[in-house]
Amino acid sequence: MNDPYKQWQVPERVARLKDLVYNLWWSWHPEARALFKEIDRNLWRTTYHNPVLLLQSSLPRLHQLAADEGFLSRYDSVIRIFDEYLEDQYTWFARKYPQAKGKRVAYFSAEFGVHNSLRIYSGGLGILAGDHCKTASDLGVPLVGLGFMYPQGYVQQRISVDGWQQNVYEQIDWSVSPIRPVMTPSGDNFLMNFNLGPLNLQVAVWEIVVGRVRLFLMDTHVEGNSAQDREISGRLYGGDRTMRLRQEILLGIGGVRLLRALNIPAEHYHVNEGHSAFMFLELVREAVAAGKSFEDAARDVAGRSVFTTHTPVEAGHDVFSEGLVTEYFNRYWSELGLGQEQFLELGRVPGQAGWNMTSLALKMSGQRNGVSKRHGIVSRHMWTKLWPEKKEDDVPIGHVTNGVHLSTWLQQDLGWTFFKYLGRDWPEKQDDVAVWAQVAGIPDEEIWRAHMRNKEELFKLLRDRARDRWISRNAEASQLLTQGALLDPQALTIGFARRFAGYKRATLILRDLARLKGLLLDHWRPIQLVFAGKSHPADDSGKALIQQIYHLAKDPSFGGRIVFVEDYDMHVARYFVQGCDLWLNNPLAPLEACGTSGIKAAVNGVPSLSVLDGWWEEGYNGVNGWAIGASGGRGSGDAADAADAEDIYQTLEKKIVPLFYERGPDGIPHGWIKVMKESIKTVAPRFCGNRMVKDYVKMFYGPEAAPQAASARTTAQVGI
Ligand SMILES: *Cc1c(COP(=O)(O)O)cnc(C)c1O
């Protein structure tokens, strides 16, 4: 691995472009994106907004621009804003906690979704981690991320002619991605030796810079490692149980060792989902090696750590056989000062076989949280078995409801509109309800014009993709219709985009096809449905749901008004949450721990029609969107599906469709825009990234939280 940054020649006058492209700061600053677009608009589009690739392919053009006064003044201004951001000494964190300067949080996550040019995330969990890092950077929270670089990333999705998901893996070309290898001072690739039980391998390390935050990602695809060991970091969520265990050992234990090897001190530790929970053991091992007893060491580690659990779905919690765990840890446990039984007990759940990573994390962390108020309640119920002496309400798991990084997800024009009506400092005050109250004062025409432009952008993206496929002779004509070639920008457009996991019930709205057809083909007031999402590569039942939708999308009798968009990722997600009219979410409650796509949509003025689960149970106020099954309906099985589907049809027929198509003399749907404004106004301040990260700082990693004795924490203290 070479460092392309070093080898890369850029004209001297614009040399700072190199720093700019290697800091993902550009991804949430429109001025920087505009600069890249100016370099080569078409390349910007065809590289899917990857400025490293763009710049490397534009050398002659850069020589031209280095003599272009207009470009240079915009370049200078972006570099000035960039430097000011990086050097800012008066961030929220610095002002509020001057005494905590440099007290770093080490944030462990198996995936990070920072930008679509780095495909090392699968879905909500990773994107939350990415949003957390960006927000921490904005607020000045000293945070460092630890994770994996997956040379083949997560699965890419192609849909075959008969609607079956094809799993495509492509080796990522790091030389054209916003990522750099960590090097030693003498200019060699930095390598870490990792030994644990039968594992003995070399680990290379990559760095991604996200504003002020740095992510260090481990990679085992290194010469000298066996073929099997190279696969450890090969793919996100690939491989069998043994591979998964090896990954998680490296992530947790290797992550701590990497911090030490890079000489990066950390004060607090945040375990984002159970995958990295082995981290706790390594911290304890260090303290035991320094002379502490296991109990003292564990208490100390608990006092500095927080664990966030992300799902009530059983399959989302990793369980390994005790035999397998023993194979890897049979020398390690004595280094913890434990015997085999005591050690295995850490991963046990009463009444279940095996070693459970969530159990380990819950037992070893001092602070624990779910990701919405309801998920906190569900998690306390789910894990009461670990605290048999406590009443369910007293199980020490609280909640911090997820938020989204507004500058990443908000459509740019809407952001400018907010500057005009909410004040230049709305981004810093994004968690202030009073700031958003001013949304009421934005003229309806302005909101509507911005929205219609977003919708046109979404349809253009879909048409462009279909056209590319057509030109490459890679698709039949009927397949292009499934991609959205016939979509109508005037029609009410309903978005449904998320992973195809069973509990999300993607096909619920297809339950009564005759009734749905009536809505889709209504001559004056049609609706159209736009789906996207991947199934886990090994999940055939998820793939079967995709196929069902795909067949309808191809069926001429639905008039091209049902669409399935391939390869859902952050790029597609942005266009979706900005360009649909309505966001549909119908999971089987209470299995959606939070759900964040609906938040992204809501802040763009795209209200939800959603089951009251996850964030929507907190966010819904009766006028900022619509609830499914509001009058009870908490069951499961066919009867619950039928009731929820009926509710969806009724709400669409009686409320949503009429409101959307009710136009004033100016052609603008003022009643609908009222809901859009309510949605922005009520959701943005409560579900933005700043609110979320400030909660984590206040409760877990700021000075206010630090003195709390870990084991003394109860739910009452963890912000219910
Ligand atoms: C936001 C997002 C998700 C998570 O959405 P949910 O509503 O939690 O299912 C998944 N994938 C992508 C690409 C996203 O942007």
Short mmCIF file of C-alpha atoms in Angstrom, two decimals, residues 381-720:
data_model
loop_
_atom_site.label_atom_id
_atom_site.label_comp_id
_atom_site.label_asym_id
_atom_site.label_seq_id
_atom_site.Cartn_x
_atom_site.Cartn_y
_atom_site.Cartn_z
CA HIS A 381 -37.79 -6.32 29.56
CA MET A 382 -35.57 -8.37 27.31
CA TRP A 383 -32.62 -8.38 29.71
CA THR A 384 -34.36 -8.65 33.09
CA LYS A 385 -32.95 -12.18 33.18
CA LEU A 386 -29.48 -10.73 33.76
CA TRP A 387 -30.72 -8.85 36.84
CA PRO A 388 -33.07 -11.41 38.44
CA GLU A 389 -33.02 -9.52 41.75
CA LYS A 390 -34.42 -6.36 40.16
CA LYS A 391 -37.87 -5.36 39.06
CA GLU A 392 -38.10 -4.85 35.31
CA ASP A 393 -38.32 -1.06 35.61
CA ASP A 394 -35.10 -1.03 37.63
CA VAL A 395 -32.98 -2.96 35.15
CA PRO A 396 -30.09 -0.55 34.55
CA ILE A 397 -30.57 0.14 30.84
CA GLY A 398 -31.63 3.66 29.88
CA HIS A 399 -32.01 5.25 26.50
CA VAL A 400 -30.65 7.94 24.23
CA THR A 401 -32.88 8.36 21.22
CA ASN A 402 -30.94 8.42 17.96
CA GLY A 403 -30.49 11.61 16.00
CA VAL A 404 -29.25 12.34 12.49
CA HIS A 405 -26.48 14.65 11.30
CA LEU A 406 -28.57 17.41 9.74
CA SER A 407 -25.89 18.83 7.45
CA THR A 408 -25.46 15.40 5.90
CA TRP A 409 -29.11 14.67 5.31
CA LEU A 410 -30.73 18.04 4.75
CA GLN A 411 -31.21 19.09 1.18
CA GLN A 412 -28.92 21.99 0.40
CA ASP A 413 -31.54 24.49 -0.82
CA LEU A 414 -33.58 23.85 2.28
CA GLY A 415 -30.47 24.53 4.35
CA TRP A 416 -30.08 27.91 2.61
CA THR A 417 -33.77 28.66 3.19
CA PHE A 418 -33.23 27.99 6.89
CA PHE A 419 -30.31 30.44 6.93
CA LYS A 420 -32.67 33.06 5.60
CA TYR A 421 -35.57 32.45 7.96
CA LEU A 422 -34.04 30.85 11.07
CA GLY A 423 -30.80 32.80 11.21
CA ARG A 424 -27.20 32.18 10.14
CA ASP A 425 -26.49 30.25 13.32
CA TRP A 426 -29.25 27.65 13.03
CA PRO A 427 -26.73 24.78 12.63
CA GLU A 428 -25.18 25.57 16.03
CA LYS A 429 -28.64 26.03 17.55
CA GLN A 430 -30.21 23.02 15.87
CA ASP A 431 -31.35 21.48 19.14
CA ASP A 432 -33.23 24.64 20.16
CA VAL A 433 -37.00 24.33 19.74
CA ALA A 434 -37.37 28.12 19.54
CA VAL A 435 -35.18 28.33 16.45
CA TRP A 436 -37.38 25.87 14.58
CA ALA A 437 -40.59 27.60 15.59
CA GLN A 438 -39.63 30.12 12.90
CA VAL A 439 -40.26 27.54 10.19
CA ALA A 440 -43.86 28.74 10.37
CA GLY A 441 -42.69 32.00 8.80
CA ILE A 442 -41.23 30.45 5.63
CA PRO A 443 -43.52 31.19 2.67
CA ASP A 444 -45.32 28.06 1.41
CA GLU A 445 -44.14 28.71 -2.16
CA GLU A 446 -40.53 28.58 -1.08
CA ILE A 447 -40.87 25.26 0.71
CA TRP A 448 -42.88 23.79 -2.12
CA ARG A 449 -40.47 24.96 -4.82
CA ALA A 450 -37.53 23.41 -2.93
CA HIS A 451 -39.46 20.19 -2.44
CA MET A 452 -40.48 19.88 -6.09
CA ARG A 453 -36.87 20.42 -7.10
CA ASN A 454 -35.80 17.59 -4.77
CA LYS A 455 -38.42 15.35 -6.26
CA GLU A 456 -37.21 16.16 -9.77
CA GLU A 457 -33.64 15.37 -8.65
CA LEU A 458 -34.71 11.98 -7.33
CA PHE A 459 -36.49 11.09 -10.57
CA LYS A 460 -33.53 12.32 -12.57
CA LEU A 461 -31.22 10.05 -10.60
CA LEU A 462 -33.47 7.08 -11.32
CA ARG A 463 -33.75 7.94 -15.02
CA ASP A 464 -29.98 8.45 -15.32
CA ARG A 465 -29.34 5.06 -13.79
CA ALA A 466 -31.90 3.41 -16.05
CA ARG A 467 -30.38 5.14 -19.07
CA ASP A 468 -26.86 3.99 -18.14
CA ARG A 469 -28.13 0.44 -17.94
CA TRP A 470 -29.91 0.79 -21.27
CA ILE A 471 -26.82 2.18 -23.00
CA SER A 472 -24.62 -0.55 -21.60
CA ARG A 473 -27.13 -3.08 -23.05
CA ASN A 474 -27.27 -4.59 -19.65
CA ALA A 475 -31.01 -4.59 -19.18
CA GLU A 476 -34.26 -5.45 -20.90
CA ALA A 477 -36.72 -2.64 -21.50
CA SER A 478 -39.10 -3.98 -18.87
CA GLN A 479 -36.33 -3.77 -16.29
CA LEU A 480 -35.98 -0.06 -16.94
CA LEU A 481 -39.61 0.43 -15.97
CA THR A 482 -38.94 -1.23 -12.64
CA GLN A 483 -36.22 1.39 -12.10
CA GLY A 484 -38.61 4.29 -12.34
CA ALA A 485 -38.56 5.36 -15.99
CA LEU A 486 -42.32 6.06 -15.94
CA LEU A 487 -42.55 7.98 -12.67
CA ASP A 488 -44.68 11.11 -12.70
CA PRO A 489 -43.32 14.14 -10.81
CA GLN A 490 -46.83 15.38 -10.06
CA ALA A 491 -48.04 12.17 -8.42
CA LEU A 492 -47.97 11.53 -4.67
CA THR A 493 -44.77 9.53 -4.21
CA ILE A 494 -44.39 7.17 -1.28
CA GLY A 495 -40.91 6.02 -0.32
CA PHE A 496 -40.06 2.76 1.41
CA ALA A 497 -36.32 2.18 1.72
CA ARG A 498 -34.54 0.10 4.31
CA ARG A 499 -32.94 -3.29 4.80
CA PHE A 500 -35.19 -6.18 3.80
CA ALA A 501 -35.45 -7.78 7.21
CA GLY A 502 -38.68 -9.69 7.85
CA TYR A 503 -39.93 -7.58 10.75
CA LYS A 504 -39.93 -4.46 8.59
CA ARG A 505 -42.78 -5.97 6.53
CA ALA A 506 -41.83 -4.42 3.20
CA THR A 507 -44.72 -6.03 1.37
CA LEU A 508 -47.47 -5.08 3.82
CA ILE A 509 -48.90 -2.43 1.50
CA LEU A 510 -49.21 -5.10 -1.23
CA ARG A 511 -51.64 -7.15 0.83
CA ASP A 512 -54.76 -6.14 -1.07
CA LEU A 513 -53.60 -5.66 -4.62
CA ALA A 514 -56.98 -4.65 -6.02
CA ARG A 515 -57.29 -1.88 -3.49
CA LEU A 516 -53.72 -0.78 -4.02
CA LYS A 517 -54.27 -0.72 -7.77
CA GLY A 518 -57.21 1.60 -7.23
CA LEU A 519 -54.90 4.03 -5.47
CA LEU A 520 -52.06 3.69 -7.96
CA LEU A 521 -54.14 4.10 -11.07
CA ASP A 522 -56.60 6.74 -9.91
CA HIS A 523 -56.87 9.00 -12.90
CA TRP A 524 -56.85 12.32 -11.06
CA ARG A 525 -55.10 11.50 -7.82
CA PRO A 526 -52.61 8.67 -8.40
CA ILE A 527 -49.99 7.48 -5.95
CA GLN A 528 -46.71 5.77 -6.79
CA LEU A 529 -44.54 3.52 -4.64
CA VAL A 530 -40.76 3.65 -4.69
CA PHE A 531 -38.92 0.83 -2.92
CA ALA A 532 -35.24 0.25 -2.26
CA GLY A 533 -33.21 -1.91 0.08
CA LYS A 534 -30.84 -4.83 0.29
CA SER A 535 -31.42 -8.21 1.78
CA HIS A 536 -28.63 -9.77 3.81
CA PRO A 537 -26.66 -11.85 1.27
CA ALA A 538 -27.61 -15.10 3.01
CA ASP A 539 -31.27 -14.26 3.67
CA ASP A 540 -33.42 -15.90 1.02
CA SER A 541 -36.66 -14.86 2.67
CA GLY A 542 -35.65 -11.20 2.34
CA LYS A 543 -34.74 -11.82 -1.29
CA ALA A 544 -38.16 -13.38 -1.86
CA LEU A 545 -39.81 -10.15 -0.65
CA ILE A 546 -37.73 -8.14 -3.10
CA GLN A 547 -38.76 -10.52 -5.86
CA GLN A 548 -42.42 -10.11 -5.01
CA ILE A 549 -42.13 -6.33 -5.34
CA TYR A 550 -40.07 -6.64 -8.49
CA HIS A 551 -42.70 -8.79 -10.20
CA LEU A 552 -45.35 -6.18 -9.51
CA ALA A 553 -43.02 -3.45 -10.73
CA LYS A 554 -42.71 -5.35 -14.01
CA ASP A 555 -46.43 -6.09 -14.29
CA PRO A 556 -47.93 -3.72 -16.90
CA SER A 557 -51.25 -3.59 -15.07
CA PHE A 558 -49.61 -1.48 -12.34
CA GLY A 559 -48.66 1.10 -14.91
CA GLY A 560 -45.03 1.56 -13.93
CA ARG A 561 -46.16 3.12 -10.65
CA ILE A 562 -44.37 0.56 -8.49
CA VAL A 563 -40.61 0.92 -8.61
CA PHE A 564 -37.70 -0.98 -7.09
CA VAL A 565 -34.40 0.88 -7.06
CA GLU A 566 -31.23 -1.25 -6.98
CA ASP A 567 -28.37 -1.01 -4.54
CA TYR A 568 -29.68 1.19 -1.74
CA ASP A 569 -26.80 3.10 -0.18
CA MET A 570 -26.19 6.52 1.35
CA HIS A 571 -26.25 8.18 -2.05
CA VAL A 572 -29.63 6.74 -2.99
CA ALA A 573 -30.87 7.30 0.57
CA ARG A 574 -30.17 11.03 0.36
CA TYR A 575 -32.19 11.42 -2.82
CA PHE A 576 -34.99 9.30 -1.37
CA VAL A 577 -35.42 11.09 1.95
CA GLN A 578 -35.27 14.45 0.18
CA GLY A 579 -37.37 13.68 -2.88
CA CYS A 580 -40.32 11.51 -1.83
CA ASP A 581 -43.56 13.08 -0.61
CA LEU A 582 -44.32 10.59 2.13
CA TRP A 583 -42.21 8.11 4.10
CA LEU A 584 -43.76 4.73 4.81
CA ASN A 585 -42.58 2.65 7.76
CA ASN A 586 -44.55 -0.36 8.93
CA PRO A 587 -42.42 -2.60 11.14
CA LEU A 588 -43.86 -5.11 13.53
CA ALA A 589 -43.79 -3.19 16.82
CA PRO A 590 -41.83 -3.12 19.03
CA LEU A 591 -39.01 -4.50 16.87
CA GLU A 592 -37.83 -1.23 15.31
CA ALA A 593 -35.39 -0.04 17.95
CA CYS A 594 -35.37 3.51 16.60
CA GLY A 595 -35.38 3.79 12.81
CA THR A 596 -33.57 6.80 11.46
CA SER A 597 -34.61 7.08 7.82
CA GLY A 598 -37.94 8.59 8.88
CA ILE A 599 -36.06 11.28 10.81
CA LYS A 600 -33.96 12.11 7.75
CA ALA A 601 -37.14 12.39 5.71
CA ALA A 602 -39.00 14.44 8.31
CA VAL A 603 -36.36 17.16 8.54
CA ASN A 604 -36.63 17.53 4.77
CA GLY A 605 -40.38 18.06 5.04
CA VAL A 606 -41.24 14.48 4.09
CA PRO A 607 -43.70 13.35 6.76
CA SER A 608 -44.08 9.77 7.93
CA LEU A 609 -46.93 7.33 7.70
CA SER A 610 -45.57 4.98 10.32
CA VAL A 611 -46.31 2.44 12.98
CA LEU A 612 -45.88 4.03 16.43
CA ASP A 613 -42.60 2.31 17.10
CA GLY A 614 -39.04 3.49 17.72
CA TRP A 615 -38.53 7.23 17.34
CA TRP A 616 -42.00 7.85 15.89
CA GLU A 617 -43.68 6.99 19.17
CA GLU A 618 -41.79 9.96 20.66
CA GLY A 619 -41.94 12.15 17.58
CA TYR A 620 -45.56 11.87 16.46
CA ASN A 621 -47.80 14.64 17.75
CA GLY A 622 -50.99 14.14 15.75
CA VAL A 623 -50.31 16.87 13.18
CA ASN A 624 -46.77 16.21 11.89
CA GLY A 625 -47.53 13.01 9.98
CA TRP A 626 -49.70 9.93 10.35
CA ALA A 627 -49.71 6.90 12.65
CA ILE A 628 -50.51 3.35 11.62
CA GLY A 629 -52.47 1.32 14.14
CA ALA A 630 -52.74 4.20 16.58
CA SER A 631 -55.74 2.62 18.24
CA GLY A 632 -53.98 -0.36 19.74
CA GLY A 633 -52.85 -3.01 17.25
CA ARG A 634 -49.77 -4.27 19.05
CA GLY A 635 -50.14 -7.89 18.09
CA SER A 636 -48.30 -9.98 15.56
CA GLY A 637 -49.24 -12.54 12.96
CA ASP A 638 -51.74 -12.42 10.18
CA ALA A 639 -54.46 -10.57 12.05
CA ALA A 640 -52.09 -7.75 12.99
CA ASP A 641 -50.83 -7.53 9.42
CA ALA A 642 -54.38 -7.35 8.13
CA ALA A 643 -55.35 -4.63 10.61
CA ASP A 644 -52.26 -2.55 9.90
CA ALA A 645 -52.69 -2.88 6.12
CA GLU A 646 -56.32 -1.82 6.43
CA ASP A 647 -55.22 1.19 8.43
CA ILE A 648 -52.65 2.13 5.77
CA TYR A 649 -55.24 1.97 2.97
CA GLN A 650 -57.82 3.93 4.94
CA THR A 651 -55.40 6.64 5.97
CA LEU A 652 -54.20 6.99 2.39
CA GLU A 653 -57.71 7.05 0.92
CA LYS A 654 -59.38 9.29 3.47
CA LYS A 655 -56.66 11.60 4.68
CA ILE A 656 -53.36 11.60 2.84
CA VAL A 657 -54.39 11.50 -0.82
CA PRO A 658 -57.14 14.14 -0.44
CA LEU A 659 -54.83 16.47 1.49
CA PHE A 660 -51.98 16.14 -0.98
CA TYR A 661 -54.18 16.91 -3.97
CA GLU A 662 -56.10 19.77 -2.41
CA ARG A 663 -54.58 22.78 -4.19
CA GLY A 664 -55.07 26.48 -3.73
CA PRO A 665 -55.70 28.81 -6.68
CA ASP A 666 -51.90 29.10 -6.91
CA GLY A 667 -51.62 25.33 -7.45
CA ILE A 668 -49.89 24.83 -4.12
CA PRO A 669 -51.12 22.32 -1.50
CA HIS A 670 -51.20 24.61 1.54
CA GLY A 671 -52.77 22.00 3.82
CA TRP A 672 -50.03 19.51 2.94
CA ILE A 673 -47.32 22.11 3.43
CA LYS A 674 -48.65 22.71 6.91
CA VAL A 675 -47.86 19.07 7.73
CA MET A 676 -44.43 19.44 6.10
CA LYS A 677 -43.64 22.45 8.25
CA GLU A 678 -44.90 20.73 11.40
CA SER A 679 -42.68 17.81 10.54
CA ILE A 680 -39.54 19.94 10.15
CA LYS A 681 -40.32 22.10 13.16
CA THR A 682 -41.02 19.31 15.63
CA VAL A 683 -38.55 16.67 14.46
CA ALA A 684 -35.38 18.67 13.74
CA PRO A 685 -34.67 19.99 17.25
CA ARG A 686 -35.44 16.73 19.05
CA PHE A 687 -33.90 14.21 16.67
CA CYS A 688 -30.84 16.05 15.38
CA GLY A 689 -27.30 14.81 15.90
CA ASN A 690 -26.43 17.63 18.29
CA ARG A 691 -29.18 16.65 20.71
CA MET A 692 -28.04 13.02 20.59
CA VAL A 693 -24.31 13.59 21.05
CA LYS A 694 -24.91 16.20 23.77
CA ASP A 695 -27.01 13.58 25.58
CA TYR A 696 -24.15 11.10 25.38
CA VAL A 697 -21.72 13.69 26.67
CA LYS A 698 -23.97 14.78 29.52
CA MET A 699 -24.93 11.31 30.64
CA PHE A 700 -21.89 9.26 29.81
CA TYR A 701 -18.72 10.92 28.70
CA GLY A 702 -18.65 14.44 29.97
CA PRO A 703 -17.35 15.61 33.34
CA GLU A 704 -20.88 15.70 34.75
CA ALA A 705 -21.21 11.97 34.14
CA ALA A 706 -17.74 10.88 35.18
CA PRO A 707 -18.03 10.82 38.99
CA GLN A 708 -21.05 8.50 38.96
CA ALA A 709 -20.06 5.14 40.33
CA ALA A 710 -20.77 2.81 37.48
CA SER A 711 -22.54 0.07 39.33
CA ALA A 712 -24.71 2.56 41.16
CA ARG A 713 -26.35 3.80 38.00
CA THR A 714 -29.99 2.98 37.55
CA THR A 715 -32.47 3.70 34.85
CA ALA A 716 -33.84 6.59 36.81
CA GLN A 717 -30.51 8.33 36.42
CA VAL A 718 -30.03 7.46 32.80
CA GLY A 719 -32.52 9.90 31.48
CA ILE A 720 -35.91 8.28 31.18
#
